[in-house]
Short mmCIF file of C-alpha atoms in Angstrom, two decimals:
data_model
loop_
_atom_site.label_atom_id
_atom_site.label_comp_id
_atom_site.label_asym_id
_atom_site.label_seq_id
_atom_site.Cartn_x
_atom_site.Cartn_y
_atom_site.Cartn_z
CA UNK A 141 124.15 134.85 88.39
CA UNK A 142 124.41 133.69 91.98
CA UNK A 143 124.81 129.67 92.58
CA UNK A 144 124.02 127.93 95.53
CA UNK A 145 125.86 125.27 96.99
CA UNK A 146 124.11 122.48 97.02
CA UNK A 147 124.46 121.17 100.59
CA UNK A 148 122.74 124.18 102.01
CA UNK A 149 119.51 123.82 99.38
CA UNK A 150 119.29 119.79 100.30
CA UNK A 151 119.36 121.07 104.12
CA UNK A 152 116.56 123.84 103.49
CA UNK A 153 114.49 121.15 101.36
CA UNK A 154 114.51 118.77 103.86
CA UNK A 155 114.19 120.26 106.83
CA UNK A 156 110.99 121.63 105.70
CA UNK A 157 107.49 121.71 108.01
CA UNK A 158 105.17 122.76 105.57
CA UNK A 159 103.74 123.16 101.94
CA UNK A 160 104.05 127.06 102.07
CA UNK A 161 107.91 126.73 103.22
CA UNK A 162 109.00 124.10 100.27
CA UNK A 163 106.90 126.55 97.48
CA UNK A 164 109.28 129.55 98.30
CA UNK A 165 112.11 127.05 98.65
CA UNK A 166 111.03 125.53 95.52
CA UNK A 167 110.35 128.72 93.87
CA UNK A 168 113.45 130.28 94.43
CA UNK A 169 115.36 127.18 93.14
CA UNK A 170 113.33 127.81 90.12
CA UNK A 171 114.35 131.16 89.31
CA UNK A 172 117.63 130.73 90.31
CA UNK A 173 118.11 127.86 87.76
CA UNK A 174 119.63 125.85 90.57
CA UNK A 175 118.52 122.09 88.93
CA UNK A 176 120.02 123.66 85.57
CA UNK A 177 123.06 124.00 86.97
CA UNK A 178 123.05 121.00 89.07
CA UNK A 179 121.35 118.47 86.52
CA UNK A 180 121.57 115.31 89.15
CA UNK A 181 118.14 113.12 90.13
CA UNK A 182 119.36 114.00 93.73
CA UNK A 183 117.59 117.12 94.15
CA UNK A 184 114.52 116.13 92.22
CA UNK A 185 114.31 113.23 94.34
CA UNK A 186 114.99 115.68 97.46
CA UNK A 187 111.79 117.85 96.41
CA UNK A 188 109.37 115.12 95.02
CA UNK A 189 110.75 113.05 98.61
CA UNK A 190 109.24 116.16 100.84
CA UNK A 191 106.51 117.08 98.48
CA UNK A 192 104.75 112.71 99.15
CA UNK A 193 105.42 113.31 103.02
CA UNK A 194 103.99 116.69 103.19
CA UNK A 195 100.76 114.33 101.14
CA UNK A 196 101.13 116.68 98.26
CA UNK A 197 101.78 113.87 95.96
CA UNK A 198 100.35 115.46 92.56
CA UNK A 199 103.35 118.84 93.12
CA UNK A 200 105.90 115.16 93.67
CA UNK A 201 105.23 113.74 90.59
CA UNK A 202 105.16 117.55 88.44
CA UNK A 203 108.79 117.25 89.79
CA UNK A 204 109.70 113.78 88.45
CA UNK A 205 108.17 114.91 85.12
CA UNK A 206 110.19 118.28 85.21
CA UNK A 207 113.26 115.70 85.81
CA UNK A 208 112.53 113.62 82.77
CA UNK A 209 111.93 116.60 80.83
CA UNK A 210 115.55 117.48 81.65
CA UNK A 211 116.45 114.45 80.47
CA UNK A 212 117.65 112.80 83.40
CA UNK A 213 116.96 109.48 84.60
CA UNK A 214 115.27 108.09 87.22
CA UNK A 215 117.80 105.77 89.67
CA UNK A 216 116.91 103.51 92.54
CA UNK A 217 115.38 106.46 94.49
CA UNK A 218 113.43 108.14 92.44
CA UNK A 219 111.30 105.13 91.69
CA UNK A 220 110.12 104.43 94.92
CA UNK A 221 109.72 107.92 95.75
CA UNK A 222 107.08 108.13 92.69
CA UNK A 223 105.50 105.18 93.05
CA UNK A 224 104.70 106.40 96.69
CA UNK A 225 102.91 109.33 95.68
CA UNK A 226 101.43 107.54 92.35
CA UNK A 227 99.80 105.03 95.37
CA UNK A 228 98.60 108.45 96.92
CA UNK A 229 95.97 109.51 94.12
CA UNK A 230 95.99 105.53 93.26
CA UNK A 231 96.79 106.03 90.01
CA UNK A 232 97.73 102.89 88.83
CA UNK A 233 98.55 103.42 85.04
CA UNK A 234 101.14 105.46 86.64
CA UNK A 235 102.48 102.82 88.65
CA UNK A 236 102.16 100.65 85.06
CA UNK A 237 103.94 103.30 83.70
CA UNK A 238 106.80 103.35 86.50
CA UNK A 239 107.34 99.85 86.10
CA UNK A 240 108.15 99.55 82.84
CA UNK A 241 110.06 102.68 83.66
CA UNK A 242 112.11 100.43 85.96
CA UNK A 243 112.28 97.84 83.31
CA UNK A 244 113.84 100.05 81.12
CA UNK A 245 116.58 101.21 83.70
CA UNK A 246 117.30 97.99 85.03
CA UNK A 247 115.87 98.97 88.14
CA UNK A 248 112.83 96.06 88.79
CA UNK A 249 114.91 94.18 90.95
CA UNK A 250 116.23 96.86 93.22
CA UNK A 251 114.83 96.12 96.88
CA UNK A 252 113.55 99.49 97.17
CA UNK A 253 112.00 99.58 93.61
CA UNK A 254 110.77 96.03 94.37
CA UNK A 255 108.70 97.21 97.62
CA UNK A 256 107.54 100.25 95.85
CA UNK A 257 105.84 98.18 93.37
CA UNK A 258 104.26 95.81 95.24
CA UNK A 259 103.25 98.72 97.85
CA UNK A 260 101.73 101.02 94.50
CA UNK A 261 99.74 98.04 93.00
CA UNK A 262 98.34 96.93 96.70
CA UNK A 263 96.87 100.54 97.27
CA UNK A 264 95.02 100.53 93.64
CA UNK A 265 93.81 97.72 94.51
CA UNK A 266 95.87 95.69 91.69
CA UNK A 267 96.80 92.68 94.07
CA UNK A 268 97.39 90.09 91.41
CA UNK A 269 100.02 92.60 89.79
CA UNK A 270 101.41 93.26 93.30
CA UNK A 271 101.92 89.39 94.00
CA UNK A 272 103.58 89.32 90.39
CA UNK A 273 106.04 91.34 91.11
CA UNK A 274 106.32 89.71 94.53
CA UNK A 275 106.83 86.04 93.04
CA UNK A 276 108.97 86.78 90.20
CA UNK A 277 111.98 88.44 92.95
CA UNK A 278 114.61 85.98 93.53
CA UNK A 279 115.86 87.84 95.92
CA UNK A 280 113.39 89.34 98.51
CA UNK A 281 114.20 91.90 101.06
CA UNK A 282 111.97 92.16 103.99
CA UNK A 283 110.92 95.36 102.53
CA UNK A 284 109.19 93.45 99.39
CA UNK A 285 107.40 91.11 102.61
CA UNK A 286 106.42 94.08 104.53
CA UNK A 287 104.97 95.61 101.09
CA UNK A 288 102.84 92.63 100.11
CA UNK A 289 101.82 91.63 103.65
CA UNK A 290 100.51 95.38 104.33
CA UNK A 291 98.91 94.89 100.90
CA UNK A 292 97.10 91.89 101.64
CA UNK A 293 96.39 93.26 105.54
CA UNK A 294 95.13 96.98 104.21
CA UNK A 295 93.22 95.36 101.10
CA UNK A 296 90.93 93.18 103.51
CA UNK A 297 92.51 90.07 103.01
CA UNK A 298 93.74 89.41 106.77
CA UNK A 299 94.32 85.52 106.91
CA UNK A 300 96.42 85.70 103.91
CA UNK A 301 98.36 88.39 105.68
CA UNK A 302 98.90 86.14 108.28
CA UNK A 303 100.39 83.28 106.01
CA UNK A 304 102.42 85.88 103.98
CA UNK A 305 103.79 86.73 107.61
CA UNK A 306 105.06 83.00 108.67
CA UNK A 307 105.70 82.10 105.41
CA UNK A 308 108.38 84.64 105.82
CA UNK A 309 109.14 83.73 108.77
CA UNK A 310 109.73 80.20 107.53
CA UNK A 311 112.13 81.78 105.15
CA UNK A 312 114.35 83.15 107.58
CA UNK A 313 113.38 86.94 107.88
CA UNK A 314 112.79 88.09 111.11
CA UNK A 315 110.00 91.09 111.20
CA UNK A 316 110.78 94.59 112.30
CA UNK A 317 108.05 97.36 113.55
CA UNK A 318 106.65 97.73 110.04
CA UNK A 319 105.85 94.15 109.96
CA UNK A 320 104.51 93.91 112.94
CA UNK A 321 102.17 97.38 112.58
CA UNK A 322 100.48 95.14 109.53
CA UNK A 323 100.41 91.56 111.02
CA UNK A 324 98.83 93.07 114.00
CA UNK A 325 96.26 95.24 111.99
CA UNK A 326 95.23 91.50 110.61
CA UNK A 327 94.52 89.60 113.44
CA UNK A 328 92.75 92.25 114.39
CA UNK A 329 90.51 92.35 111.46
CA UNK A 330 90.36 88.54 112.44
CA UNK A 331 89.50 89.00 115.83
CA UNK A 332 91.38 86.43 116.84
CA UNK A 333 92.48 85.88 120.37
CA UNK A 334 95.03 83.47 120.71
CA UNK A 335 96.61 84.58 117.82
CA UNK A 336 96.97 88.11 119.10
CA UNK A 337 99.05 86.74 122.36
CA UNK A 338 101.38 85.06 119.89
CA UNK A 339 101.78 88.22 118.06
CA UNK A 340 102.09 90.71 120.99
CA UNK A 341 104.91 88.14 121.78
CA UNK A 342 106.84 88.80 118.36
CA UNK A 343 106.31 93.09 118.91
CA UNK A 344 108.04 92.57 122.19
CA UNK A 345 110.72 90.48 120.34
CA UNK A 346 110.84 93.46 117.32
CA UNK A 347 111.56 96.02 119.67
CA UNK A 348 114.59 98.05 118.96
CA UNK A 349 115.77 100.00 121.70
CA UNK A 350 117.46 102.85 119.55
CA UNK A 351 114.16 103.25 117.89
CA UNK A 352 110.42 104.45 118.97
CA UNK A 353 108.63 101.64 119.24
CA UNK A 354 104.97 103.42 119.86
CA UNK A 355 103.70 102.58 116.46
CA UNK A 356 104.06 98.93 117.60
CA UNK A 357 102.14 99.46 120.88
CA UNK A 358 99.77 101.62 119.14
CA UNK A 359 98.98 98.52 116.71
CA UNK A 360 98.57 95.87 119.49
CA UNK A 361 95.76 98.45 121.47
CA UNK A 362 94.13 98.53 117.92
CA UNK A 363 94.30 94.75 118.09
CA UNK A 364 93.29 93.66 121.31
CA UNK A 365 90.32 96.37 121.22
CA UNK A 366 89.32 94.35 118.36
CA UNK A 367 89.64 91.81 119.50
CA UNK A 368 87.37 92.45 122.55
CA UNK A 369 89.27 92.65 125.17
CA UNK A 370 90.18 96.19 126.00
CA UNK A 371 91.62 94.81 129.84
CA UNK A 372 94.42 93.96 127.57
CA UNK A 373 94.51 96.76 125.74
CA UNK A 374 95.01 99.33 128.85
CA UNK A 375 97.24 97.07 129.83
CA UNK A 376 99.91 98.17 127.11
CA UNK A 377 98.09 102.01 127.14
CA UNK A 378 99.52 102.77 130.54
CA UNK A 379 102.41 101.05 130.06
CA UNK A 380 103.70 103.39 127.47
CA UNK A 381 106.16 105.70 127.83
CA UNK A 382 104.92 107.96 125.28
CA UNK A 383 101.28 108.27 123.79
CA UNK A 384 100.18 109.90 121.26
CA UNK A 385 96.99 111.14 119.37
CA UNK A 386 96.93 107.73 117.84
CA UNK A 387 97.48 105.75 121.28
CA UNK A 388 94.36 107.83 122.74
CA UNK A 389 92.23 107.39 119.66
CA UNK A 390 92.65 103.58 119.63
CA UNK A 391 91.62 103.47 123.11
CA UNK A 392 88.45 105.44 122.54
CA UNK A 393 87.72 104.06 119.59
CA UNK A 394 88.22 100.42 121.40
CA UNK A 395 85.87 101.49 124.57
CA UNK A 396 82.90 103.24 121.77
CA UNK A 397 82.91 99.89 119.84
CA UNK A 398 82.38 97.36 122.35
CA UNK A 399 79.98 99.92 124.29
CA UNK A 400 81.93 100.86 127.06
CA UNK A 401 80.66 104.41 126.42
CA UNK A 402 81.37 106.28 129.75
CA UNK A 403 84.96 105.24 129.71
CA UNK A 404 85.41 105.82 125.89
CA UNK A 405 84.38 109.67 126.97
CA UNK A 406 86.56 109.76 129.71
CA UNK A 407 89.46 108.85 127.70
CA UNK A 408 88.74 111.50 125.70
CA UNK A 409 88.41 113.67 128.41
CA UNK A 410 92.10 112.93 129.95
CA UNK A 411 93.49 112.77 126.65
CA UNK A 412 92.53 116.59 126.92
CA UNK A 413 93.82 116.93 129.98
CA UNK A 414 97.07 115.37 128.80
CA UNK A 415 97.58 118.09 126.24
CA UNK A 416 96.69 115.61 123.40
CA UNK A 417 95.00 117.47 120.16
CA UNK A 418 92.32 114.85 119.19
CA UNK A 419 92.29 114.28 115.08
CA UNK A 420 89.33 113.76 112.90
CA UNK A 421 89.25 109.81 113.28
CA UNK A 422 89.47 111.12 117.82
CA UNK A 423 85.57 112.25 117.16
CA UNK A 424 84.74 109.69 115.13
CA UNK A 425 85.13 107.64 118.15
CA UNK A 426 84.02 109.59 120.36
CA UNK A 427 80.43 110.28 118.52
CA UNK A 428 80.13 106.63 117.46
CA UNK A 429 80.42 106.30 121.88
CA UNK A 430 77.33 108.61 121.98
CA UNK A 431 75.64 106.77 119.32
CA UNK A 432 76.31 103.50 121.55
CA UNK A 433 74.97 105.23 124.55
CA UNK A 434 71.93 107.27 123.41
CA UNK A 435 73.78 110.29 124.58
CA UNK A 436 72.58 113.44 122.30
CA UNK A 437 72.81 116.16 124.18
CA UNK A 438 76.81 115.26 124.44
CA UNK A 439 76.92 114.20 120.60
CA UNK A 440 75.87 117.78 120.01
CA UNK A 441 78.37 119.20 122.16
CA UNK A 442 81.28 117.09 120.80
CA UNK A 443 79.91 117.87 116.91
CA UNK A 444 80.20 121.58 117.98
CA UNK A 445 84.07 121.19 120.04
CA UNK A 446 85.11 119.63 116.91
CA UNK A 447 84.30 122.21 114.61
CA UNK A 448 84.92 125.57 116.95
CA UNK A 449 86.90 124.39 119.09
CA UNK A 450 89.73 122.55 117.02
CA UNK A 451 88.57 123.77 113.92
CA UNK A 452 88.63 120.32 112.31
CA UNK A 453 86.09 120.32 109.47
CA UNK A 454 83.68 117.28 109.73
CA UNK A 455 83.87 114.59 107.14
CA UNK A 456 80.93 112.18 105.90
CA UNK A 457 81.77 110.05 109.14
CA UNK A 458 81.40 112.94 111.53
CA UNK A 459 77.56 113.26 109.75
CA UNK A 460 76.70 109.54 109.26
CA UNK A 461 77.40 109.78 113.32
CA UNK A 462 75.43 112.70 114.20
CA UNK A 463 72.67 111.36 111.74
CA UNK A 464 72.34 108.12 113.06
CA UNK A 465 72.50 109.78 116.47
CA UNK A 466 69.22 112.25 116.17
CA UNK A 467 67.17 109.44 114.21
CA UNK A 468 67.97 106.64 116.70
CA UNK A 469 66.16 109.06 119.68
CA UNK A 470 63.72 110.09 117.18
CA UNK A 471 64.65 113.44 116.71
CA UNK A 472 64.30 112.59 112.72
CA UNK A 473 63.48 116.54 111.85
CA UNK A 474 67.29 117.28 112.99
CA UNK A 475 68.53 114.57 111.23
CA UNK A 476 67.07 115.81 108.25
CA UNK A 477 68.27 119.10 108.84
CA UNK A 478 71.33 117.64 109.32
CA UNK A 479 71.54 115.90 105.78
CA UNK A 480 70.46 118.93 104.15
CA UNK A 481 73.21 120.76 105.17
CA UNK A 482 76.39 118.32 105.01
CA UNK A 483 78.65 120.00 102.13
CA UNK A 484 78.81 116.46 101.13
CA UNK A 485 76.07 114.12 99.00
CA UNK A 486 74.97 112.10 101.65
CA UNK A 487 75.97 107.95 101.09
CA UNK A 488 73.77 105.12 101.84
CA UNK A 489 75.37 104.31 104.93
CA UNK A 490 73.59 107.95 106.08
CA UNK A 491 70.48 107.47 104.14
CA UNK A 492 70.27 103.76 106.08
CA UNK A 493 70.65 105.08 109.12
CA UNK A 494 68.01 107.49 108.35
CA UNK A 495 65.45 104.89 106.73
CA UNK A 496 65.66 102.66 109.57
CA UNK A 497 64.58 105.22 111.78
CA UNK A 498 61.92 105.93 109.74
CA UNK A 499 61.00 102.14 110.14
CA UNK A 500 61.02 102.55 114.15
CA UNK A 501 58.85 105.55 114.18
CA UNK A 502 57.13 105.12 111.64
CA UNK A 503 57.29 108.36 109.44
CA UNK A 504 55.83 107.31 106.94
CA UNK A 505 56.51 110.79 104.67
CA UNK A 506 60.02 111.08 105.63
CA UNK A 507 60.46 107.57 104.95
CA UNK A 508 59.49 108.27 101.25
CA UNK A 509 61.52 110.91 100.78
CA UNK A 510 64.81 108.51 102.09
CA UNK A 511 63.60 105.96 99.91
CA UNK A 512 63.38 107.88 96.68
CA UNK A 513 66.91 109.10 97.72
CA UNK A 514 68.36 105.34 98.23
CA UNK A 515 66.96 103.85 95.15
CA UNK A 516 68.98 106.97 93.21
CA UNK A 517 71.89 105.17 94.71
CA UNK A 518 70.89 101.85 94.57
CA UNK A 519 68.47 101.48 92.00
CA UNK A 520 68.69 97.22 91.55
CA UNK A 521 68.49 96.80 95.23
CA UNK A 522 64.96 96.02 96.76
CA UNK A 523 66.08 96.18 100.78
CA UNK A 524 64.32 100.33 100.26
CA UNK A 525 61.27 98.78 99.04
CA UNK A 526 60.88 96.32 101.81
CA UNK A 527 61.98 98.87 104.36
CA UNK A 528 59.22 100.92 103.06
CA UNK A 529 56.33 98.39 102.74
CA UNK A 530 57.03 97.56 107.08
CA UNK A 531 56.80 101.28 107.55
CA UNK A 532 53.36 101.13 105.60
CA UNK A 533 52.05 97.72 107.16
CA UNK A 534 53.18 98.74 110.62
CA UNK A 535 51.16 102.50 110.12
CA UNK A 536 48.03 99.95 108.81
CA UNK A 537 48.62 101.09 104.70
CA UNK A 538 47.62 98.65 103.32
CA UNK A 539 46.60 99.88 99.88
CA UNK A 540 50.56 101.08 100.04
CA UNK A 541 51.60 98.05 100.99
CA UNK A 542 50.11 95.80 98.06
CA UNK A 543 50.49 98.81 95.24
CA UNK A 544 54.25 98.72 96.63
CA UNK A 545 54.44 94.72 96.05
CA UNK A 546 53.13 95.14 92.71
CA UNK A 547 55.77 97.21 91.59
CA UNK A 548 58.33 94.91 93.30
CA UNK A 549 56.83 92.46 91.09
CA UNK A 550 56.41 94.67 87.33
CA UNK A 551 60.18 95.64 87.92
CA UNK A 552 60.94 91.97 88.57
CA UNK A 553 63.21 92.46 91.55
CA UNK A 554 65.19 90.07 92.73
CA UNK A 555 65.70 90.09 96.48
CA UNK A 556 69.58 90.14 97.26
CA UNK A 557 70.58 87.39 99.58
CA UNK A 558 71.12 88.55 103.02
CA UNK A 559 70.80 92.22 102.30
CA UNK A 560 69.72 94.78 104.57
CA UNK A 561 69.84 97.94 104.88
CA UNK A 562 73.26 99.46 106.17
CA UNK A 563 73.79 101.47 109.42
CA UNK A 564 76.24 103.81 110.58
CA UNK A 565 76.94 102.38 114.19
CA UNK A 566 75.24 98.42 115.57
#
């Protein structure tokens, strides 16, 4: 039986573009009883490696279980490598599972181990198991402080991102680009200002000049456009030296939010022009723009570019746009159309968009049939009920209006504090 050298297989596996190329790769390694013959956890973790970055983390972890199967054990690679695409479906017995896994093997205090942990429990949303695992390390590598600080930053908690950040600081670690991508998503969600000049400050700082540092600028666009000032923002844009799909999108994204619709669409436009594919999260931005701006007749033409022109299939966002788009200019028969024909049950971010403008123009049937629809999904929550009796008292229903209180009152709702009903775009 033929036997491959193993330096050629490692180059094939890793130098692979696609799903469909590491299958045959993977296939033929199969019948050629290559890992048979070569029973080391450095192939596995080749494959399962490619498999997480090609986001086909289920096909990663059927090759760590092959592995154990085979009776070999996991080392200081394959644990991270695992918990990576465990954190991917957030399947956190997994990750339980892996960590006792590194228990076992001596392997919990391993720096790259360590990260993956903290990193695995963040993403399901485990964060007092993440900080365990953070405070019991007696020895923390600025991996374990990026983990826990893009934990914190990614699982809303922003100003305790911050503190995580110059607590390390404080400790002697200086931050590289990873750091800084997180810290910078934080402020952001913090809209703070002053703090963001302090922190564009430390990117410059992080810089390495044999490395690309355009995840870095991308972050500080994302933050100044948060923080309101998108002056600042263009500022670093055309100072790049490379841009890409991610450096347009904040932009647009930054110019839609803060209503600057015109130049949010002309972005877009020369990011065309440029010979930059836009992405899903692209039209996002640029239909939340034509929500901003009233503009339908351009919603409908970016809805269609999206879908025959780059083929990108639209996700709940893409509808909850183009919803909130027809009902907002009172076109509320094409936004029904529109829900009726998303492959997708509709959430009650679209349904609220929906209700409210059944509020503004009063339709009182369509209204009705939203409501019944939002109370499926919300059954304890009375913000349908009240949207409903103001669509009744403003259309002079009266008799509605009280028979609607008094089932507010036989069902003994309690009204939520604050609530309201949610919309896609303010």
């Amino acid at each position: 039986m033929k036997q491959f050298h193993s330096v050629p297989i490692a180059l094939q596996i890793s130098s692979c573009a696609n799903l469909k190329q590491l299958r045959q790769i993977f296939a033929h390694i199969i019948r050629t009883h290559f890992l048979h013959l070569n029973p080391v956890s450095f192939h596995y973790n080749n494959i399962s490696r490619i498999y997480t970055r090609l986001d086909s983390p289920r096909e990663a972890l059927n090759v760590y279980v092959a592995m154990r199967r085979s009776s070999i054990p996991p080392d200081n690679f394959t644990l991270p490598i695992v918990l990576k695409a465990a954190s991917q479906i957030s399947d956190l017995v997994l990750s339980e599972q892996l960590h006792g896994a590194s228990i076992k093997y001596g392997l919990e205090n391993d720096m790259y181990c360590e990260s993956g942990l903290i990193s695995s429990y963040s993403k399901s949303g485990k964060f007092e198991s993440a900080r365990k695992v953070f405070d019991k390390s007696t020895d923390r590598k600025l991996g374990s402080w990026n983990a826990i600080i893009a934990g914190l930053s990614q699982g809303g908690s922003a100003r305790d991102a911050i503190n995580m950040f110059l607590l390390m600081m404080k400790n002697g670690l200086y931050p590289d680009d990873v750091t800084m991508v997180s810290v910078t998503s934080a402020c952001g969600g913090l809209g703070d200002l002053g703090l963001a000049f302090q922190l564009h400050k430390c990117v410059i700082q992080a810089k390495n000049p044999e490395k690309s540092d355009i995840l870095m600028q991308n972050s500080v666009i994302d933050m100044y456009g948060k923080c309101g000032r998108m002056d600042l923002a263009y500022n670093v844009f055309v100072r790049m030296d490379e841009k890409n799909v991610s450096s347009w999108t904040s932009m647009i994204v930054g110019y839609g939010t803060h209503g600057h619709v015109i130049d949010a669409l002309t972005c877009f436009d020369d990011m065309r022009l440029a010979g930059i594919r836009p992405n899903h999260v692209t039209f996002v931005g640029v239909l939340s723009a034509c929500v901003h701006g009233g503009m339908v007749q351009e919603g409908k033409h970016y809805f269609k570019m999206m879908t025959s022109g780059y083929g990108i299939k639209p996700l709940l966002a893409h509808y909850g746009c183009m919803v909130d788009l027809l009902g907002r200019a009172g076109l509320l028969d094409e936004a029904k159309l529109m829900v009726d024909g998303m492959p997708m049950k509709a959430n009650v971010v679209v349904w609220g968009c929906l209700m409210g403008a059944c509020e503004k123009y009063g339709d009182v049937e369509m209204g009705r049939w939203v409501a019944r629809h939002l109370i499926e999904l919300e059954p304890e929550n009375d913000g349908v009920f009240v949207v409903l009796s103001n669509i009744y008292a403003n259309c002079g229903l009266w008799k509605e209006v009280e028979r609607l209180r008094e089932f507010m009152k036989e069902r003994k709702l309690a009204k939520v504090p604050a609530y309201s009903l949610p919309e896609c775009s303010n």
